[in-house]
Structure formats: structure tokens, C-alpha cells
Coordinates of C-alpha atoms in Angstrom, one line a residue:
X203 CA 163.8 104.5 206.5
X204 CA 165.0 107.9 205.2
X205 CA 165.1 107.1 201.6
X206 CA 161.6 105.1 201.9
X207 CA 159.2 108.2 202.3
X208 CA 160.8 110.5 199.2
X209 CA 160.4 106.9 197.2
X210 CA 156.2 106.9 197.7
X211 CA 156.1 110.4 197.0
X212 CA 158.1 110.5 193.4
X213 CA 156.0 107.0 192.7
X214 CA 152.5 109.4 193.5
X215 CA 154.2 111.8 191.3
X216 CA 155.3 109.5 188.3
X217 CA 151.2 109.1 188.2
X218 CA 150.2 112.4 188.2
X219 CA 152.7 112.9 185.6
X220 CA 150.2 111.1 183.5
X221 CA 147.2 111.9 184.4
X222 CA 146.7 115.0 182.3
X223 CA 147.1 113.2 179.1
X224 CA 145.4 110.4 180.5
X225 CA 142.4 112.6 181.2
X226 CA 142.4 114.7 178.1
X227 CA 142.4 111.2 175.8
X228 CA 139.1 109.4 178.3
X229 CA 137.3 112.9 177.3
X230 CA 138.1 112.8 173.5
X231 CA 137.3 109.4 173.3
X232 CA 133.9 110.2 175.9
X233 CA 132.4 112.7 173.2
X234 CA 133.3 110.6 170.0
X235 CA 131.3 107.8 172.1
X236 CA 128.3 110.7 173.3
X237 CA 128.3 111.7 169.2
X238 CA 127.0 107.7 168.5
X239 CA 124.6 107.7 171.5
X240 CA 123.0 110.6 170.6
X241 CA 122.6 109.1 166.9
X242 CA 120.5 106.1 168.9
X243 CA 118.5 108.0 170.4
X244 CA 117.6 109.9 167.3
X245 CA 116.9 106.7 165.7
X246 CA 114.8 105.7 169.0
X247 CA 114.0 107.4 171.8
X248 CA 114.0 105.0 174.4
X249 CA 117.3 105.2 174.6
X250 CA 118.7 108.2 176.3
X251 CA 121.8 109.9 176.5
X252 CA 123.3 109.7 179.9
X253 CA 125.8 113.4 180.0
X254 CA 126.3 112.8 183.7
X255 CA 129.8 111.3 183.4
X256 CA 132.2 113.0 186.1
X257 CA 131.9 110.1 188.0
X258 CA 133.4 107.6 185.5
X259 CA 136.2 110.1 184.4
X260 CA 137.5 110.3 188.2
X261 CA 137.6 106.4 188.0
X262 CA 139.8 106.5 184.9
X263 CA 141.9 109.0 186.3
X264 CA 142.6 107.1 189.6
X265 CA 143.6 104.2 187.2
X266 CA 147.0 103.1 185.6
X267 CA 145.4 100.3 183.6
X268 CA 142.8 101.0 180.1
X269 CA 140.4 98.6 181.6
X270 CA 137.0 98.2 180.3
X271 CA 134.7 101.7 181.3
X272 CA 131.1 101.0 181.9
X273 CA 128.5 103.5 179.9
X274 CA 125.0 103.5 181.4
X275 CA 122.3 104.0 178.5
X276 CA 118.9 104.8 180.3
X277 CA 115.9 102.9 179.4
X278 CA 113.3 105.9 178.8
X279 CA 110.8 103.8 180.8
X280 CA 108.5 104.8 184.2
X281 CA 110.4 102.2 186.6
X282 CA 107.9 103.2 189.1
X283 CA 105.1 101.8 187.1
X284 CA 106.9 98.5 186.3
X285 CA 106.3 95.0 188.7
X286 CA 109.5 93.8 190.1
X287 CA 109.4 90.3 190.6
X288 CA 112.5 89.6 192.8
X289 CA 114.0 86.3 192.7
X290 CA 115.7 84.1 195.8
X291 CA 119.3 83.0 195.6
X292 CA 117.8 79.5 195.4
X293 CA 116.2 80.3 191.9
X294 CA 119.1 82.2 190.1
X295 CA 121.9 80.2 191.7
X296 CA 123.7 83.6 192.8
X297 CA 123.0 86.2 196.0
X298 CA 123.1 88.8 193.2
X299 CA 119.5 90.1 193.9
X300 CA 117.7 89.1 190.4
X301 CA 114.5 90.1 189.4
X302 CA 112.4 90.0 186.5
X303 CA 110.9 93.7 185.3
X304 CA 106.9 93.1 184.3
X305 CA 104.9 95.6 182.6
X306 CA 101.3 95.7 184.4
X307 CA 98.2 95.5 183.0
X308 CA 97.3 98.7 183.7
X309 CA 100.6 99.9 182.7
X310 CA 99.6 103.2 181.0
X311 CA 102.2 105.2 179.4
X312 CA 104.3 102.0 178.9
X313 CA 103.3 100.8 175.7
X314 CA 106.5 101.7 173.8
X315 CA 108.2 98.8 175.8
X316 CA 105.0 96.7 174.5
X317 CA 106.5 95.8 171.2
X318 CA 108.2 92.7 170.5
X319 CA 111.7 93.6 170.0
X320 CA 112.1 93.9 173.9
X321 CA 108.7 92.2 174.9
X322 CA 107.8 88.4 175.7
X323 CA 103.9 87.8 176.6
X324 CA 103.0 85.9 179.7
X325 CA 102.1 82.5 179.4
X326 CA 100.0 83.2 182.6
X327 CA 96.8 84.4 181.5
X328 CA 95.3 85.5 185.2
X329 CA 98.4 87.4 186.4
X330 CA 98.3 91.3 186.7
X331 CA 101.5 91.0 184.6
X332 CA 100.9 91.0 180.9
X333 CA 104.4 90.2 180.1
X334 CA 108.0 91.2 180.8
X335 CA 111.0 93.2 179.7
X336 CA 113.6 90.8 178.2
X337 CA 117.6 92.2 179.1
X338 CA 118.8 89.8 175.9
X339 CA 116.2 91.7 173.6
X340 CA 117.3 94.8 174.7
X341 CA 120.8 94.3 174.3
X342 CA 119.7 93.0 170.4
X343 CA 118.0 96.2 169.6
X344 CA 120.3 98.4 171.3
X345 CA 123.3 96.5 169.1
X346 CA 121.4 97.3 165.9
X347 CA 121.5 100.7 166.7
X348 CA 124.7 101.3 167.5
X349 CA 126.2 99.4 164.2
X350 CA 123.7 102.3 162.3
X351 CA 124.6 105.2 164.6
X352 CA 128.4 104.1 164.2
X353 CA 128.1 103.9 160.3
X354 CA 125.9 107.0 160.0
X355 CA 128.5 109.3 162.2
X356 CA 131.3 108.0 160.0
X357 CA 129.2 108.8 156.9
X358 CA 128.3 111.9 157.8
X359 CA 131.7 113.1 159.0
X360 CA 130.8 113.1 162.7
X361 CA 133.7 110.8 164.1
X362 CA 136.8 110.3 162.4
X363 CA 137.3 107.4 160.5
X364 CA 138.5 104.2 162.6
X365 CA 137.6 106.5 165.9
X366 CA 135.4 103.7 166.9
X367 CA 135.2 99.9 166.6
X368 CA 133.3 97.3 167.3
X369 CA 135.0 94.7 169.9
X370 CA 132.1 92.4 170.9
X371 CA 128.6 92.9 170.3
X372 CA 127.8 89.5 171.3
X373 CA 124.4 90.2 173.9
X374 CA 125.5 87.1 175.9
X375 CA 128.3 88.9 177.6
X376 CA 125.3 91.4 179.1
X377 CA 126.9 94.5 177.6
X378 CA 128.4 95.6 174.3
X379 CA 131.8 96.5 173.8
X380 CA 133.4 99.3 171.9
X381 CA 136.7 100.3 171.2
X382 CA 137.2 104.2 171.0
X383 CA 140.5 105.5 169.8
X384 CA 141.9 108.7 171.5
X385 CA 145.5 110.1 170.5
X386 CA 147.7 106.4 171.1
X387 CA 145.6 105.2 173.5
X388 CA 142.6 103.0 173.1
X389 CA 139.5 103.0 175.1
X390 CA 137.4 99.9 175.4
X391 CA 133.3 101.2 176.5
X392 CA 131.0 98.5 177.5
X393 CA 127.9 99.7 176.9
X394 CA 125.2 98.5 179.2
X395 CA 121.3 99.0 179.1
X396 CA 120.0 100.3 182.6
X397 CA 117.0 100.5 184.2
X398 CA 117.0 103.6 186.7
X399 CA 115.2 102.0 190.0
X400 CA 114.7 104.3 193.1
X401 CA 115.8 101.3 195.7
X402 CA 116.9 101.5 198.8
X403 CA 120.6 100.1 199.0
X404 CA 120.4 97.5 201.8
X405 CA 121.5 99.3 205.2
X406 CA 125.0 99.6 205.8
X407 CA 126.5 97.1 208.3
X408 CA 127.1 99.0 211.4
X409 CA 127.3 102.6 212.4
X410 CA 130.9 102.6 212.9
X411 CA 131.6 102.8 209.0
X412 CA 130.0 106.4 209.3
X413 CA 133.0 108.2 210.9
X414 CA 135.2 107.2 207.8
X415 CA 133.1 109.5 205.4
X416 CA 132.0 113.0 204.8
X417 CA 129.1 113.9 207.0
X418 CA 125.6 112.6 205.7
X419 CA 127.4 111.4 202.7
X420 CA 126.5 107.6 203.2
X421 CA 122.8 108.8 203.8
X422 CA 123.1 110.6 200.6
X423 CA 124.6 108.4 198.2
X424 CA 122.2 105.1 198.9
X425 CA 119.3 107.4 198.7
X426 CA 120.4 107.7 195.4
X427 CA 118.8 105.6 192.2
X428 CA 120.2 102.5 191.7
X429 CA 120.7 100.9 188.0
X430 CA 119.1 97.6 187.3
X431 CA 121.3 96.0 184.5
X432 CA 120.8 92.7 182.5
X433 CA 121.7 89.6 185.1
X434 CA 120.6 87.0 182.4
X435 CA 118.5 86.8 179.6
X436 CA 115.9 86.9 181.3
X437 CA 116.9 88.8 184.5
X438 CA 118.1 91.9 185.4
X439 CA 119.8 92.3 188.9
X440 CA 120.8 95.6 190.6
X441 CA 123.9 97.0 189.9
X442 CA 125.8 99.2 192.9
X443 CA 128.4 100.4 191.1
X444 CA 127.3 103.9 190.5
X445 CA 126.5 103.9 194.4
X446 CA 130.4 102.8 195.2
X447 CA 131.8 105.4 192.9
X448 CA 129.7 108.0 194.4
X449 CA 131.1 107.1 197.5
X450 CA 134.5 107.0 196.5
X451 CA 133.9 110.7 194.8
X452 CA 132.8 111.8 198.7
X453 CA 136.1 110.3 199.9
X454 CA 137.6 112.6 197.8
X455 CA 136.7 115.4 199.0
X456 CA 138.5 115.2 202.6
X457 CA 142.4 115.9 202.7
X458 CA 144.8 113.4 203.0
X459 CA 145.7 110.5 200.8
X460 CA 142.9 108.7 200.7
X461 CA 142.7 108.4 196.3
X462 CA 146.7 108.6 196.4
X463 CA 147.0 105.5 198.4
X464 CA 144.6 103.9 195.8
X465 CA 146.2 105.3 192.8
X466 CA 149.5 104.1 194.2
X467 CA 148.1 100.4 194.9
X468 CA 146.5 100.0 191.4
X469 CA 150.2 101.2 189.8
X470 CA 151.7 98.6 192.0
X471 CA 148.9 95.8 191.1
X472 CA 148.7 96.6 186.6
X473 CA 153.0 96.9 186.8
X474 CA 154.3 94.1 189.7
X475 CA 151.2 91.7 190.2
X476 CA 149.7 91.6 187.5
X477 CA 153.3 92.0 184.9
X478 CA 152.6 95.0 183.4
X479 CA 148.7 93.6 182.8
X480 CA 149.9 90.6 181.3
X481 CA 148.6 88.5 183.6
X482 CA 145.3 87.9 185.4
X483 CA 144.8 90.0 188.7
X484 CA 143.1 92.5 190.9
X485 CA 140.7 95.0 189.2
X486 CA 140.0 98.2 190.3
X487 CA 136.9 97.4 191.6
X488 CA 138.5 95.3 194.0
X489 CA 141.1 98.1 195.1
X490 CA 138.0 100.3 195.7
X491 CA 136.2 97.9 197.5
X492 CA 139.6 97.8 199.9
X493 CA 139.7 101.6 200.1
X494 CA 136.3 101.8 201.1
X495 CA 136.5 99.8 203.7
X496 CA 140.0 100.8 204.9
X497 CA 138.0 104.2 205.1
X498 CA 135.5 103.0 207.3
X499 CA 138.1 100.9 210.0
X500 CA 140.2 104.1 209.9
X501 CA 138.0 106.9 210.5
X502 CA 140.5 109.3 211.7
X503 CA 142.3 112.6 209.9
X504 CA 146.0 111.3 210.8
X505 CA 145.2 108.0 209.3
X506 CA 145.7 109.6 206.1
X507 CA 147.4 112.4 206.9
X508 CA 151.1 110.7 205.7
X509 CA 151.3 109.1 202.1
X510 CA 153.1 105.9 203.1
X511 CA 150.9 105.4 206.1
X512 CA 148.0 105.5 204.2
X513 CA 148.8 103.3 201.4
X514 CA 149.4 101.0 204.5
X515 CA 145.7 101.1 205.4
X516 CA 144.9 99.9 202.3
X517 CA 147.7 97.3 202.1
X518 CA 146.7 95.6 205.7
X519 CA 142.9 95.3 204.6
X520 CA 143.9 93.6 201.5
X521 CA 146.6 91.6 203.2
X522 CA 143.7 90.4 204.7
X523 CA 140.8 89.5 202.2
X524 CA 143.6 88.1 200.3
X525 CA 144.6 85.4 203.0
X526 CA 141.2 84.6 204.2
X527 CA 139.9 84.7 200.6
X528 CA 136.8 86.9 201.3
X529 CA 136.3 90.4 199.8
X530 CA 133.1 91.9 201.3
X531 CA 131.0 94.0 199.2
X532 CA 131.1 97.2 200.6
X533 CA 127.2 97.6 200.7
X534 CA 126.7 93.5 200.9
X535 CA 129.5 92.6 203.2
X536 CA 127.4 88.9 203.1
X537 CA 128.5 89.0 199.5
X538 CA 132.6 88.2 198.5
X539 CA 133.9 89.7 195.4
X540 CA 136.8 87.0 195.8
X541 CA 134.6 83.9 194.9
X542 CA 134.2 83.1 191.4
X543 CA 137.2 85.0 190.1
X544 CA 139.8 82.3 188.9
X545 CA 142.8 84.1 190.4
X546 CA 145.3 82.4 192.2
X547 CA 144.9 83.6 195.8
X548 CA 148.1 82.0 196.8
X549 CA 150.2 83.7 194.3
X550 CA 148.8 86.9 194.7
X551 CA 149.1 86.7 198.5
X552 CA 152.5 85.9 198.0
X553 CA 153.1 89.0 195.9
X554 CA 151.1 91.9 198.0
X555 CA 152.6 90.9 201.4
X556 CA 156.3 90.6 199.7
X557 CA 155.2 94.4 198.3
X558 CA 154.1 95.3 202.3
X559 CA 157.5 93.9 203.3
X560 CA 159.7 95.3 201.2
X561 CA 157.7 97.8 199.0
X562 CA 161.0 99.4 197.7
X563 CA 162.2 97.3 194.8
X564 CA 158.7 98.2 193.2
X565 CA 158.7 101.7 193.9
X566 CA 162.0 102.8 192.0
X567 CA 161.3 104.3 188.9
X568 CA 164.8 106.1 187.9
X569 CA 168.0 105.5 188.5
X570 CA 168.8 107.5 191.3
X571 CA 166.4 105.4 193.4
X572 CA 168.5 102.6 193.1
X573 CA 170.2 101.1 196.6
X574 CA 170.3 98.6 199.3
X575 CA 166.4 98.1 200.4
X576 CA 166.1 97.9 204.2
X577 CA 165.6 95.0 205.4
X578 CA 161.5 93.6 205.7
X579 CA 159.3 94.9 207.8
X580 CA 157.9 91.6 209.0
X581 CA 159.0 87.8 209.5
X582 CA 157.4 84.6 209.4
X583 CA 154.0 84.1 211.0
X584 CA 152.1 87.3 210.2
X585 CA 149.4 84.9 208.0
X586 CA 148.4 83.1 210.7
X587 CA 147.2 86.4 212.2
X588 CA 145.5 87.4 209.1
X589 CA 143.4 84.3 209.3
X590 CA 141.7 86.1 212.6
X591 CA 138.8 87.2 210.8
X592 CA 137.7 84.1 209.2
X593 CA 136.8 82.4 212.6
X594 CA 135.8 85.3 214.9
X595 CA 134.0 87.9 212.7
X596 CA 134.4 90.8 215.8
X597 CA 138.1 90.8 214.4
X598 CA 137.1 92.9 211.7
X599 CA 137.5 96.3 213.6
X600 CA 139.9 99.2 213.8
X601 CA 142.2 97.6 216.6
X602 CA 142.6 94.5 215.0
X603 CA 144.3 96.4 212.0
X604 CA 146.2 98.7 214.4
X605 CA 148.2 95.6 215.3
X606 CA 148.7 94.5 211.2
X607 CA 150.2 98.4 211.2
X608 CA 152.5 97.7 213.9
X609 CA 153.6 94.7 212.4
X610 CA 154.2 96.4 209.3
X611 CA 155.8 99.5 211.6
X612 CA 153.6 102.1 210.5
X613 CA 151.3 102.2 213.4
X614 CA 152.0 105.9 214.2
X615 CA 148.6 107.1 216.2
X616 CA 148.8 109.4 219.4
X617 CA 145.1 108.5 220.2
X618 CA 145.9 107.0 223.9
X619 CA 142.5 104.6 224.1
X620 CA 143.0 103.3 220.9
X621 CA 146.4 103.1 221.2
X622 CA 145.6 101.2 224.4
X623 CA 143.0 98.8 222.2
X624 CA 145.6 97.7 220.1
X625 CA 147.6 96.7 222.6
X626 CA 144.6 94.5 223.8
X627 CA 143.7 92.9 221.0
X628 CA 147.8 92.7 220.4
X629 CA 148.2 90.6 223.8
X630 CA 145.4 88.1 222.7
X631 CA 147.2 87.1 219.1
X632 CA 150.5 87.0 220.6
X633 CA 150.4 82.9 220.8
X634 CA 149.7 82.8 217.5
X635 CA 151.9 85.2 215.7
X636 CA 155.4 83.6 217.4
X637 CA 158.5 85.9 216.8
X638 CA 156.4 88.2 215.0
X639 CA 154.8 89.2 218.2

């Protein structure tokens, strides 16, 4: 166990190691980016420029892969003055919260979205709605502009020449895509219209994910707008991102290795799970997701307080949605961010629990890290106990995981009632975990 906790520590700082260059390309290829936005909204104003950004840098920092960064381009539209009409599961076909946006008949002030390139009339000649805003037309006009803004800021010597190219502007895919070049690393942007929507973010689930988080933080961040981005052609749906990032900004702000342990876990996932990013996988969104709530079932300072104990809170969660193939949504726990994804859950159960057994072999980056790994942490059995959630939800609480911590022996709390709540809920799973018991 001695050579184990120097090995997390020279992995955290093989990262940082990176990060300044890392940063220093996302923010030359950011302003060559801002330079063609501003050029779109010159050209029209209902597009703004959104300088706000911090957020999305942190994101990129945290990360070891060049994944696709989202760029929000505010509609210049009243949303307030707008109809939402919200849509059921049963009419889209997903839980994702569609609606379409209508512009009133009294809609004064909005006749600029009026016109036909992002209009359709209603067929409906009584309704109070005289017609709607269409997310494909958007998308169409706001493509148009970019290809001018893009050849106007290479004409006029704004952006270096091949700075910026153009991966996919097919509307379809709900957001355009550009590639930005920084130093040797390329950037890839989609660009997505928004609509900024004050909506109140559906309540979190339970008090107990409060502790977890900066005080009044959670009441902060889902007071905050919410973007409604193009669902469809016809549909746009809200989009919580900007709410989870937020929250993973406040999470920032307490000591302890809270973002390490995620930095650490997205390394593992782009180089060992995913080969290096050559094969299909875990984004970051879904490592967030895990943080988050690891976050909220571990509320407590010494939680974090140790590197490899905290990339264990992270690890246990996962271990977790992974076998019982259900990710909550952080802020829609009814909603699972596993479904629909085309990933092998078997396979990459296989590969994260080998990682929490014997994280070692994945963690050596030099030579002199090279030896005989101790021998795993766990035997056969532990899936069965990961199942627990799936068929009694009440499972899903801090003392259940305190037992997956001392499985994994890195259950090191001092707290004597929680201590003695693990050993409760430890007794009760002791027929089904066998030797691992």
C-alpha cells in the first residue's frame, strides 16, 4: 500500500503538467471563435455574443480528451413574452421536456422573429398563437452566417488562415460544428442556438444532497436561467447543462479533491477504457454526473480530504450505475443518461471495477513506477451487491456506499454513527456478497 498513494499523486500531477498549455490553446482557439461570432452578429443582431465563458474553460481544463465544447449563441428574443407549449413524453417519444416556442399575438416587440427565415404561421386560425419559432430554421440562418462571418474574418485578416473549419454544418445534428485550430491542438465547437428561459429546474430529490455543496449554492444555481436548445425541428427542449457546470464550478470552491478525483477518472477513462479515445466510452458528462452525486452521498470534509480516497467515491458510484445500467440525471434522477448510448455496459463494467481492483497497472506513467501491484482489493461477488439499488431504491444512500468503500479498503471515516450505519446496512448484504463479506 506504500507505493500506491505516491502513484495517484504523480498521475494528478502528470495532468497538471498539461493543463497550462492545455488552457492557453482552449483560449486562443475561444477568441478566434468570439472574432466570427461577433462578425454574425454584425451581420444580424439577433444573434448575440455570449463573453461569459469561464464556465466552459474549467470544463476543458478538468478534461484529458478534445471532445466536442458546446458554444451557446443567444437568441436576442424577450423569452418572457414567448408561449411555451410543453409537450408530454407520450407526444415526443422522449422524458426530455419538449416544447414548442409560439410568438403571441400580441407579441409586441417580437416582430424580428416574425420573418420567414425562422417563422412558420399557424395553421390554427383561432389560437392566440400566430405561429412558432422553428429550431431547424434557426440553425439554417445561423449556418449562413457563420460560412460569411468565417470568409469575411479570413478576408479581412481577422483569423489566420486555416484557424477555423468547417466540420459539419448539417442542421439535423441540432448544432453546428467547427473546428478551431490552436498551436497542435485542434478544437472542435458546436455551436448551438439558445433560448435563455427563466425556469425553475425541477426540485432537487431530497434534502440530503444539500450537505455535499457550498452553502445556498444549489438554491443559487437552479434559480439560474436555463437554455432552451433545438430538441427537433420543430422542438426545442431545455438544456441543464449550464446548470450542472455551475454546480460543478461551486464544488470547486471547497478543499479537497473533489475536481482531482474527476480529472484523474476522465485520464483513466480517454487512456485505459476508452484506448487512448479510440474507442467508444464514457464522456465527461457522465463523469460529472458521477461526481455530482458522489458529492451529495458524501457530504463530509474527510471524504475528500485524501486523493486516493476520493477518486474512490467516484469509482464506487460508477461501479454502480455501471452494473445496474442506470445513470441518474443529477437534476432528473427519473431520467438515465445510460439508455440510449450504444456502449457496451458489460465491457466497460469489466474495465472500471478491474481499475477499482487493481488501479496500479493504469496509473504508472514512468519507469520508476514500475513493480509488483498488490494484490486486488476485492474478490468475486462484489456485483451482486452493486445490483442493491436496482430493486430497493433506499439503497442509494451514504451507508450503502460506505460498505462498497470497505470493500474496496478505503473506508477510512472516524464518524462513530455512520460508522455504526455501515455496519448495518453491511450485516444485511452479507448473504449476498459470499466471501466478499
Amino acid at each position: 500500500m506504500a507505493l500506491q498513494v505516491p502513484l495517484w499523486h504523480h498521475y494528478l500531477r502528470a495532468i497538471r503538467s498539461r493543463a497550462a498549455s492545455r488552457a492557453q490553446d482552449y483560449q486562443r482557439a475561444e477568441n478566434v471563435l468570439l472574432t466570427v461570432l461577433e462578425r454574425v452578429h454584425a451581420r444580424d443582431p439577433r444573434f448575440l455574443v455570449d463573453y461569459s465563458r469561464d464556465l466552459e474553460a474549467l470544463q476543458f481544463a478538468l478534461r484529458s480528451s478534445d471532445g466536442p465544447v458546446d458554444v451557446e449563441v443567444p437568441l436576442r428574443v424577450d423569452a418572457q413574452a414567448l408561449l411555451s407549449e410543453e409537450l408530454g413524453a407520450s407526444e415526443t417519444g422522449d422524458d426530455l421536456g419538449s416544447c414548442r416556442l409560439g410568438i403571441p399575438r400580441e407579441g409586441a416587440g417580437l416582430e424580428q422573429w416574425m420573418t420567414d427565415d425562422v417563422f412558420t404561421t399557424s395553421s390554427d386560425v383561432g389560437a392566440d398563437c400566430l405561429g412558432h419559432l422553428v429550431p431547424s430554421k434557426v440553425l439554417h440562418v445561423l449556418k449562413d452566417l457563420l460560412v460569411a462571418a468565417i470568409v469575411h474574418c479570413k478576408h479581412h485578416n481577422l483569423i489566420a488562415p486555416g484557424s477555423v473549419k468547417v466540420d459539419s454544418l448539417e442542421t439535423e445534428e441540432l448544432h453546428l460544428s467547427l473546428l478551431v485550430s490552436s498551436g497542435w491542438r485542434t478544437i472542435c465547437f458546436h455551436v448551438v442556438p439558445v433560448v435563455r428561459w427563466k425556469h425553475r429546474a425541477p426540485a432537487l430529490e431530497g434534502a440530503q444532497r444539500a450537505p455535499g455543496f457550498p452553502d445556498g449554492s444549489l438554491k443559487r444555481v437552479i434559480s439560474q436561467e436555463v437554455a432552451l436548445v433545438p430538441a427537433s425541428a420543430q422542438l426545442w427542449r431545455v438544456s441543464t447543462d449550464y446548470l450542472l457546470t455551475r454546480l460543478l464550478s461551486e464544488l470547486g470552491s471547497l478543499p479537497g479533491h473533489r475536481l482531482d478525483s474527476l480529472s484523474i477518472l476522465d485520464r483513466v477513462n480517454y487512456e485505459s477504457w476508452r484506448d487512448g479515445g479510440r474507442s467508444p466510452g464514457l464522456a465527461f458528462s457522465h463523469l460529472r454526473t458521477v461526481l455530482l452525486w458522489a458529492a451529495a452521498l458524501f457530504p463530509a470534509p474527510e471524504d475528500w480530504a485524501e486523493l486516493q480516497g476520493a477518486v474512490y467515491r467516484l469509482l464506487v458510484v460508477l461501479l454502480c450505475c455501471v452494473a445496474t445500467r442506470n445513470l441518474p440525471h443529477f437534476l432528473h434522477p427519473e431520467r438515465n443518461l445510460l439508455q440510449n448510448t450504444r456502449l457496451d455496459l458489460n465491457a466497460l463494467y469489466q474495465r472500471v471495477e478491474r481499475f477499482a481492483s487493481q488501479p496500479e497497472a493504469s496509473l504508472r506513467i514512468h519507469v520508476s513506477h514500475l513493480g509488483r501491484s498488490p494484490p486486488p482489493r476485492i474478490g468475486h461477488g462484489v456485483k451482486a451487491l452493486l445490483q442493491l439499488p436496482a430493486s430497493d431504491p433506499a439503497y442509494w444512500a451514504t451507508a450503502y456506499f460506505d460498505v462498497l468503500l470497505d470493500k474496496f479498503q478505503v473506508f477510512h471515516v472516524q464518524d462513530k454513527a455512520r460508522i455504526a450505519a455501515m455496519q448495518s446496512i453491511f450485516l444485511k448484504t452479507k448473504t449476498l456478497s459470499g466471501e466478499d463479506s
